[in-house]
Each structure stands twice: as structure tokens, then as C-alpha cells.
Amino acid sequence: MSATPILKHPGLRAGLLIAALLALSPSPWPADLADAFRRAEAASAAGQFAAAADALNMAAARLPDDAETLERAGAADLAAGRFESAVRRLQRAGDLGGWTPARRVRLGDAYQGLGDPAAATEQWEQALNELPDNDAILSRLAASYEAAGRYPDAIAMLTRRVQAGAIDPALIYRLALLTTATAPAEASGWLTQAASLSSEFAPQAERLRRAIAAAQAQEDEAYLYGRAGYELIQMQEWALAGLALTQAVALNPAYADAHAYLGLALDMQGQDGAASYRRAVELAPESPLTQFLFGLHYRRLGQAAQALPYLEAAQKLDPANPAIAAEMGGAYAALNDLPQAEHWFSEAVRLAPRDAQFWLLLARFHLDYDWKVPELGLPAARQAVGLDAESAAAHDTLGFALVLTGDLLNGEESLKRALQLDPELASAYYHLGRLYLQQDKTAEARAALEQAVTLDPDGPYGNLALRALASLPP
């Protein structure tokens, strides 16, 4: 059977895949088997992939040594997300009927779904040996190599896609980012091409290109990698940033800022950046950046007491920085030192009186801790809305402040305005649920709280909504 449709289109709908397999009946089947194939085809057409898999698995059980039927069943299992069964059937199909690139691609996809990327990569590599220019296989391998940290191999696969004629803005942009992290001096051409192909990627690509050009003018290779890493951090490309920053500190072990940003890149990948932060502070104790980032490290870990010495050091070195003041406010709030928290949140808005975000942080502090809401929390929320009338978060905060101070009518209006601006703002649904509870509108409260849980199932507002729902009558 032809492998072309599957390999040429990696995003092909699972239903079309099954339908193509079902069309390959070479000979008449017993009535029950023919019925199984018909049921599978109908289920697939309706998007009911589990039902299609059930029907084909029955056929495979009747014909355990028929490679084609096993492949059909395995492909159906793959479409239904039954990866363990898919691996078993596709492996058996290949052993019985021989291996084609299409079978190896499907088996690789099944292994990937099963959470075994190494086995998936092995199958795709074998498929590529037979179809060296196949774009779908090259694409799979590029993603797999990047996820495994095999960046030169990922770049090689993406480059082969381009050489084979693929013109995809996302492909060029990804190749540009990988080159920026591994060899920034060679990235300019790819970045220029990415910017020219897509307005979606143009701003980031052009900013990155300019940053690299400016760094190259310094004729300092460590700085070039450090600047590339910094820009990748701004784009939240944490793994690629870590790669570039690791090279920066290898070239210049005394590069304090690169050590600090490397710590951040490691933290954001779920690793421990403490050693990198510590080295940064040792190298540059008078740098507010190194002190601040180390303090943020402990804040993310929920260790406010450990964060404060570094935040205090950063604040003394850069007393006009409102972000440092706000982080100190957050640390003191976490320690339940509300007067100190109020002082530092207020200091942040004093330093940046036209920045709505700092007014919002001040307002949320007062609301979260139910601390001076009428005197300070409500006015701060009004300021936030006044400075940024299109901020859903600001309207949400103002709405809840009004609810807490007894103005339910205007509170509801502000909360609904927040949801107009951001229909997926879980906190606004939670606050609206709280409002309806005060008004004894149980049905409306339940609906709002359930929506908060749906939007934030594992987050703070989802958990708060669950607690509120538990208090409602059945």
C-alpha cells in the first residue's frame, strides 16, 4: 500500500488515515469481519476513533497473523490514543509483513504517544533511511532531536527540510532560533528570512537580528552568546537561552550577568539555578541584577525569608527600581508582615505612579489579605483602572474591591466588564461567584464558580472556587 498520504501530511486527520486503511480490502471477508470493517469506517467518519479501534481490534483478533489487518487495527488504536495497543499491533504487523517507511512512522508515533521518545526516534530514523527527503519524517526528527537537547541534529534536519524545498515561515523561524542559540554569528541570514516571510514572526526575528548585530560590534564572543541568551529569555525560549548562556560562561567564567540569567533559564525549565545565581553574586555583589534574580529564585520556591536578603541588597543598590520594591512587598506579605508589605507596595507606586501594574499589585495585596480595603485597596484599584481602562485584571480587582466594601451593584458591573475584556479570566468568575453567594443567587453562583474551576483547574482560583462550591447545598 502507498505510504505517501501519511508521510506527506503529518497532520492528516486520524479519521482519514483509518478510512484509507479500510479501503484496502484485497479479498472478501466473512460477514462478521466485513461488518467490523464497515462499522470501523462509519465510526471513523463520525470521529468516533475509539469505536473504530474496537471494531478493528475484533478483526485483528480473528486474523492474528494477517499483517494488513494488524496494521489497520494498530493505526486505529493510534488514532484513538491507545498507544500501548498500537505499538503491539504495529510491531507485529511489521514483523509479519515486513517494514515499510509508513509502518515505521506509525510505530514511531505510537511510541511517542506512549512517552518513549527514544524508541520513536529510532523508528523515524529508520524510515528516513529509506525516504531521506521526506518532509514529515524530517519534521518529526527535528522536533525529537530538539526535545532531547540534540541541537546540531535538529538544525541538520531543519536544514534538510529547507534544502528539499520546504518554505514554511515557522520552519525558518525555528531554524533561526536554534542557530541563534548555537552559533549566533551565523543566525542573521535565517532571522532576516524569517522576518520577510511572516508578519507573525517579524517583530521577534528583527529584534533578535538587531541585538546580535549590536553584540557582534563589540567583538567579544562571550558577550555575543550572552546577548543571544538574554534575548531568548525575553522570548521565553528557556532551553535555547540556557544553551547560549552556558556557552557564554564557558567562554568567560567571570561573566556575572550570564551566570545570573543562566540561573533563571535553569529555574524556568524546572531545574535548580541556585549554583549559577550564587556564582553571579560572588562575581558581582554590587550588581542589583544578580542580587534581584537570586531573590526571585527563592520567591518562586516560596521561600520568602531566604529571598529577602537578596532583595534588600538589590533595593539598596537600585533604590529607584519599582519592580524590586514590589517584590519586597510580596516577600513581606508572604511572611504575613502586612505593614512592611504595605510600605513596599506603596513605594513601588510612588516610584512608578503612572504604571497601572504596580497599582494593581498594591490593590491585590490589600484585597488578598483583607487589609485596609476601603482606605487603600479600593482607591488603588480605581487608579489601576484609570491608568489602563482596557485591563481585564484591573476591572476584576476593582469589581472585587467594590464587592468587599458592600457596593454589589457596581461590583457586578466591573466584574462583567472584566469578562467582556477577557472571557477566560478565572479570577473574575470566582469573584462573580462570591458576589452571587452574597446575594443568595445559588444557581448563578454555582455556574460562575464551576466556570472558574474549568478555566483554572489546578490554579489558585480554581481551588478557591472548589472550596466555595463545596459549601453549596446539593
XYZ file of C-alpha atoms in Angstrom:
474
model
C 0.000 0.000 0.000
C 1.124 3.527 -0.646
C 2.774 5.387 2.211
C 2.652 8.765 0.519
C -0.515 10.292 2.054
C 0.568 9.545 5.607
C 4.166 10.622 5.195
C 3.443 13.682 3.142
C 0.911 15.094 5.568
C 1.921 14.570 9.237
C -1.123 16.486 10.399
C -3.603 14.309 8.451
C -6.786 13.754 10.399
C -6.892 10.416 12.112
C -10.236 9.655 10.517
C -8.817 9.974 7.018
C -5.947 7.712 7.991
C -8.308 4.976 9.129
C -10.535 5.418 6.098
C -7.546 4.961 3.804
C -6.602 1.762 5.571
C -10.136 0.437 5.432
C -10.223 0.905 1.692
C -7.518 -1.708 1.200
C -9.574 -4.904 1.478
C -7.918 -7.215 -1.040
C -10.361 -10.093 -0.775
C -13.846 -10.886 0.505
C -14.152 -11.412 4.259
C -16.598 -13.456 6.317
C -19.728 -11.496 7.080
C -18.764 -10.630 10.647
C -15.360 -9.323 9.554
C -16.837 -7.321 6.718
C -19.304 -5.876 9.206
C -16.436 -4.965 11.551
C -14.694 -3.065 8.765
C -17.913 -1.257 7.854
C -18.537 -0.289 11.462
C -14.978 0.956 11.787
C -15.302 3.047 8.653
C -18.569 4.588 9.849
C -17.167 5.293 13.302
C -14.071 6.862 11.819
C -16.125 9.095 9.548
C -18.056 10.262 12.621
C -14.859 10.991 14.515
C -15.515 8.129 16.942
C -11.999 6.745 16.859
C -12.333 4.533 19.933
C -15.316 2.764 18.360
C -13.373 2.348 15.123
C -10.480 0.871 17.074
C -12.807 -1.545 18.884
C -14.193 -2.835 15.600
C -10.778 -3.271 14.007
C -9.330 -4.897 17.098
C -12.069 -7.529 16.857
C -10.996 -8.150 13.276
C -7.348 -8.385 14.323
C -8.248 -10.928 16.996
C -9.883 -13.070 14.302
C -6.869 -12.695 11.994
C -3.866 -12.582 14.348
C -1.341 -13.373 11.614
C -2.625 -11.026 8.925
C -0.207 -8.080 8.714
C -2.610 -5.788 6.895
C -5.408 -6.270 9.413
C -2.979 -5.803 12.288
C -1.758 -2.581 10.725
C -5.314 -1.339 10.338
C -6.032 -2.123 13.965
C -2.772 -0.532 15.108
C -3.454 2.628 13.140
C -6.946 2.777 14.644
C -5.503 2.367 18.137
C -3.076 5.179 17.363
C -5.909 7.468 16.281
C -7.851 6.581 19.449
C -4.868 7.307 21.686
C -4.447 3.652 22.685
C -0.712 3.788 22.275
C 0.312 0.589 24.053
C -2.011 -1.494 21.903
C -0.911 0.426 18.812
C 2.747 -0.378 19.500
C 1.977 -4.055 19.968
C -0.100 -4.406 16.799
C 2.141 -2.291 14.573
C 5.232 -4.148 15.751
C 3.533 -7.450 14.954
C 2.413 -6.158 11.548
C 5.954 -5.188 10.659
C 7.390 -8.472 11.856
C 4.871 -10.432 9.784
C 4.576 -8.332 6.668
C 7.892 -6.527 6.513
C 8.774 -2.965 7.349
C 7.793 -0.028 5.187
C 8.559 3.615 5.982
C 4.856 4.182 6.683
C 4.768 1.385 9.252
C 7.865 2.732 10.950
C 6.429 6.248 11.062
C 3.213 4.973 12.648
C 5.134 2.862 15.142
C 7.273 5.876 15.993
C 4.140 7.964 16.515
C 2.771 5.277 18.829
C 5.980 5.195 20.860
C 5.899 8.991 21.082
C 2.340 8.842 22.399
C 3.422 6.201 24.878
C 6.077 8.544 26.245
C 9.115 6.762 24.794
C 10.758 9.387 22.563
C 13.974 7.395 22.176
C 12.110 4.451 20.644
C 10.088 6.845 18.492
C 13.243 8.497 17.213
C 14.767 5.131 16.337
C 11.765 4.221 14.177
C 11.701 7.587 12.413
C 15.441 7.372 11.736
C 14.975 4.001 10.070
C 12.124 5.394 7.985
C 14.336 8.314 6.955
C 16.999 5.919 5.700
C 14.525 4.810 3.041
C 12.967 8.225 2.378
C 15.807 10.699 3.027
C 13.956 13.778 1.749
C 10.543 13.119 3.290
C 9.404 16.326 4.953
C 7.122 14.683 7.519
C 9.885 12.415 8.806
C 12.427 15.243 8.851
C 9.934 17.363 10.790
C 9.335 14.648 13.372
C 13.051 14.080 13.853
C 13.821 17.795 14.139
C 11.307 18.164 16.967
C 12.504 14.977 18.641
C 16.164 15.965 18.479
C 15.445 19.424 19.868
C 13.419 17.992 22.755
C 16.329 15.661 23.540
C 18.835 18.521 23.500
C 20.456 17.249 20.296
C 20.574 20.716 18.791
C 23.092 20.136 15.960
C 20.992 17.177 14.797
C 17.812 19.272 14.999
C 19.449 22.007 12.931
C 20.580 19.405 10.395
C 17.025 18.076 9.991
C 15.545 21.551 9.590
C 18.245 22.475 7.094
C 17.480 19.353 5.071
C 13.815 20.351 5.012
C 14.770 23.717 3.559
C 17.139 22.128 1.052
C 14.356 19.760 -0.007
C 12.164 22.739 -0.855
C 10.076 23.352 2.268
C 9.151 27.028 2.564
C 7.426 27.370 5.900
C 7.793 30.540 8.000
C 7.583 28.543 11.236
C 10.342 26.229 9.998
C 12.649 29.115 9.055
C 11.933 30.887 12.346
C 12.720 27.773 14.372
C 15.928 27.257 12.442
C 16.831 30.895 13.113
C 16.282 30.491 16.863
C 18.297 27.282 17.064
C 21.133 28.912 15.148
C 20.961 31.957 17.420
C 21.485 29.729 20.447
C 24.246 27.573 18.982
C 26.077 29.877 16.557
C 24.700 33.430 16.831
C 27.239 34.823 14.374
C 25.583 32.675 11.686
C 21.959 33.485 12.536
C 21.478 36.788 10.727
C 20.514 35.293 7.370
C 17.892 32.980 8.830
C 16.478 35.775 11.006
C 16.201 38.100 8.016
C 14.440 35.404 6.012
C 12.036 34.623 8.870
C 11.152 38.301 9.215
C 10.483 38.602 5.488
C 8.253 35.517 5.298
C 5.794 36.190 8.110
C 4.393 39.195 9.918
C 3.783 36.869 12.868
C 7.490 36.250 13.387
C 8.860 39.519 12.005
C 8.986 41.574 15.247
C 10.832 38.918 17.249
C 13.138 37.967 14.392
C 14.054 41.564 13.619
C 14.666 42.406 17.274
C 16.899 39.368 17.609
C 18.777 40.226 14.420
C 19.470 43.772 15.627
C 20.603 42.553 19.045
C 23.042 40.093 17.510
C 24.395 42.739 15.139
C 24.984 45.102 18.072
C 26.703 42.369 20.060
C 28.942 41.436 17.138
C 30.159 45.026 17.011
C 31.681 44.507 20.482
C 33.975 41.781 19.106
C 33.511 39.734 22.286
C 32.313 36.189 21.639
C 31.207 35.617 25.234
C 29.121 38.784 25.116
C 27.634 37.681 21.784
C 26.407 34.424 23.324
C 25.296 36.256 26.462
C 23.259 38.769 24.479
C 21.716 35.969 22.431
C 20.791 34.178 25.659
C 19.276 37.328 27.140
C 17.122 37.916 24.060
C 15.982 34.287 24.068
C 14.986 34.696 27.727
C 12.806 37.660 26.745
C 11.108 35.300 24.281
C 10.736 32.617 26.992
C 12.834 30.200 24.948
C 14.294 28.856 28.161
C 16.149 25.818 26.836
C 17.753 27.730 23.977
C 18.614 30.599 26.305
C 20.284 28.165 28.672
C 22.300 26.730 25.798
C 23.598 30.146 24.714
C 24.307 31.295 28.273
C 26.165 28.089 29.088
C 28.468 28.856 26.171
C 28.828 32.467 27.350
C 30.082 31.470 30.806
C 32.310 28.790 29.288
C 33.985 31.470 27.183
C 34.145 33.923 30.095
C 33.765 32.299 33.536
C 33.737 35.757 35.160
C 30.644 36.889 33.208
C 28.339 37.571 36.174
C 25.211 38.620 34.270
C 25.383 35.498 32.107
C 25.619 33.320 35.230
C 22.571 35.091 36.684
C 20.472 34.700 33.553
C 21.605 31.096 33.218
C 20.174 30.509 36.693
C 16.865 31.947 35.510
C 16.854 29.772 32.382
C 17.504 26.686 34.508
C 14.793 27.612 37.021
C 12.222 28.054 34.290
C 12.975 24.577 32.959
C 12.284 23.042 36.360
C 15.953 22.730 37.230
C 17.823 24.357 40.117
C 19.609 27.546 39.142
C 20.920 28.260 42.645
C 24.555 27.499 41.829
C 24.500 29.883 38.870
C 22.899 32.662 40.925
C 25.354 32.122 43.727
C 28.283 32.361 41.345
C 26.828 35.539 39.853
C 26.526 37.171 43.282
C 30.062 36.113 44.178
C 31.386 37.663 40.976
C 29.329 40.866 41.189
C 27.965 41.510 44.696
C 27.388 45.163 43.767
C 25.127 44.260 40.858
C 21.428 44.799 41.576
C 20.626 42.370 38.758
C 22.447 39.410 40.296
C 21.005 40.104 43.755
C 17.492 40.598 42.403
C 17.438 37.444 40.292
C 18.717 35.366 43.215
C 15.954 36.829 45.371
C 13.369 35.956 42.725
C 14.696 32.400 42.706
C 13.750 31.999 46.364
C 10.444 33.801 45.838
C 9.483 31.253 43.169
C 10.312 28.488 45.629
C 8.017 30.082 48.219
C 10.991 30.821 50.494
C 10.352 34.477 51.273
C 12.698 34.645 54.254
C 15.617 33.438 52.121
C 14.655 35.855 49.343
C 14.625 38.999 51.452
C 18.392 39.459 51.996
C 18.981 39.422 48.242
C 16.006 41.657 47.509
C 17.116 44.105 50.190
C 20.626 44.160 48.734
C 19.196 44.792 45.269
C 16.983 47.587 46.577
C 19.894 49.348 48.264
C 21.888 49.140 45.038
C 18.962 50.327 42.878
C 16.551 52.234 45.136
C 14.628 53.780 42.227
C 13.540 50.427 40.784
C 9.800 49.853 41.398
C 9.978 46.150 40.461
C 12.389 45.475 43.318
C 10.162 47.356 45.755
C 7.124 45.368 44.615
C 8.954 42.057 45.053
C 9.919 43.090 48.562
C 6.263 43.808 49.208
C 5.375 40.333 48.001
C 8.028 38.734 50.193
C 6.865 40.553 53.317
C 3.247 39.690 52.510
C 4.199 36.018 52.249
C 5.714 36.332 55.732
C 2.463 37.963 56.916
C 4.299 41.176 57.788
C 1.495 43.315 56.415
C 2.786 46.765 57.480
C 6.114 46.153 55.729
C 4.343 44.694 52.706
C 2.110 47.766 52.500
C 5.159 50.019 52.750
C 6.990 48.381 49.853
C 3.968 48.041 47.566
C 3.260 51.714 48.233
C 6.895 52.532 47.493
C 6.548 50.815 44.121
C 3.621 53.041 43.108
C 5.464 56.099 44.419
C 8.366 55.234 42.121
C 6.109 54.482 39.135
C 2.873 56.424 39.654
C 1.803 56.104 36.010
C 2.252 52.332 35.785
C -1.051 50.506 36.253
C 0.651 47.208 37.089
C 2.092 48.491 40.357
C -1.241 49.983 41.413
C -2.793 46.629 40.600
C -0.258 44.814 42.791
C -0.970 47.222 45.648
C -4.724 46.737 45.285
C -4.470 42.953 45.111
C -2.324 42.879 48.223
C -4.990 44.714 50.192
C -7.756 42.500 48.809
C -5.907 39.218 49.243
C -5.137 39.950 52.875
C -8.362 41.875 53.572
C -6.144 44.681 54.830
C -7.409 48.274 54.670
C -9.544 47.552 51.618
C -11.793 50.658 51.852
C -8.938 53.029 52.726
C -6.203 51.798 50.368
C -7.252 48.749 48.350
C -10.268 50.295 46.637
C -8.506 53.571 45.710
C -5.555 51.601 44.324
C -7.900 49.508 42.180
C -9.561 52.670 40.864
C -6.127 54.031 39.966
C -5.278 50.840 38.083
C -8.464 51.075 36.006
C -7.912 54.776 35.416
C -4.434 54.125 34.054
C -5.409 51.094 31.967
C -9.101 51.014 31.145
C -8.649 48.005 28.837
C -7.128 45.791 31.531
C -9.429 42.920 32.446
C -7.354 42.249 35.569
C -7.795 45.839 36.737
C -11.591 45.745 36.290
C -11.699 42.380 38.059
C -9.748 43.761 41.011
C -11.897 46.880 41.184
C -15.043 44.775 41.000
C -13.992 42.567 43.890
C -12.890 45.584 45.925
C -16.367 47.040 45.450
C -17.936 43.734 46.486
C -15.822 43.590 49.637
C -16.806 47.148 50.527
C -20.519 46.454 50.024
C -21.127 48.070 46.639
C -22.540 44.974 44.976
C -24.221 46.743 42.072
C -21.097 48.494 40.796
C -19.001 45.493 41.747
C -21.035 43.265 39.450
C -20.751 45.805 36.652
C -16.952 45.905 36.955
C -16.653 42.121 37.081
C -18.797 41.731 33.983
C -16.671 44.348 32.246
C -13.596 42.282 33.112
C -15.177 39.256 31.471
C -16.057 41.272 28.385
C -12.379 42.134 28.061
C -11.185 38.603 28.860
C -13.865 35.884 28.747
C -11.379 33.331 30.124
C -10.348 35.228 33.260
C -10.857 32.652 36.006
C -10.438 35.137 38.857
C -13.354 37.233 37.580
C -15.645 34.191 37.533
C -14.570 33.318 41.071
C -15.216 36.862 42.284
C -18.562 36.922 40.473
C -19.433 33.663 42.207
C -18.592 35.248 45.551
C -20.847 38.182 44.698
C -23.764 35.899 43.824
C -23.280 33.975 47.061
C -23.714 37.227 48.971
C -26.914 37.831 47.023
C -28.180 34.272 47.707
C -28.236 33.549 43.964
C -27.182 29.935 44.321
C -27.661 28.857 40.707
C -25.747 31.842 39.335
C -23.012 31.380 41.933
C -22.633 27.717 41.069
C -22.352 28.459 37.349
C -19.714 31.147 37.873
C -17.672 29.043 40.295
C -17.803 25.998 38.033
C -16.524 28.140 35.175
C -13.635 29.288 37.379
C -12.751 25.647 38.030
C -12.925 24.856 34.317
C -10.600 27.722 33.426
C -8.154 27.257 36.315
C -8.435 23.593 37.358
C -5.067 23.397 39.117
C -4.564 27.053 39.957
C -5.406 29.236 42.937
C -8.780 30.470 41.715
C -9.864 27.003 40.678
C -9.048 25.742 44.163
C -10.842 28.645 45.833
C -13.861 28.020 43.626
C -13.878 24.331 44.570
C -13.970 25.251 48.246
C -16.836 27.644 47.654
C -18.729 25.014 45.658
C -18.289 22.520 48.484
C -20.226 24.859 50.762
C -23.239 24.993 48.450
C -26.252 22.762 49.020
C -26.524 19.786 46.621
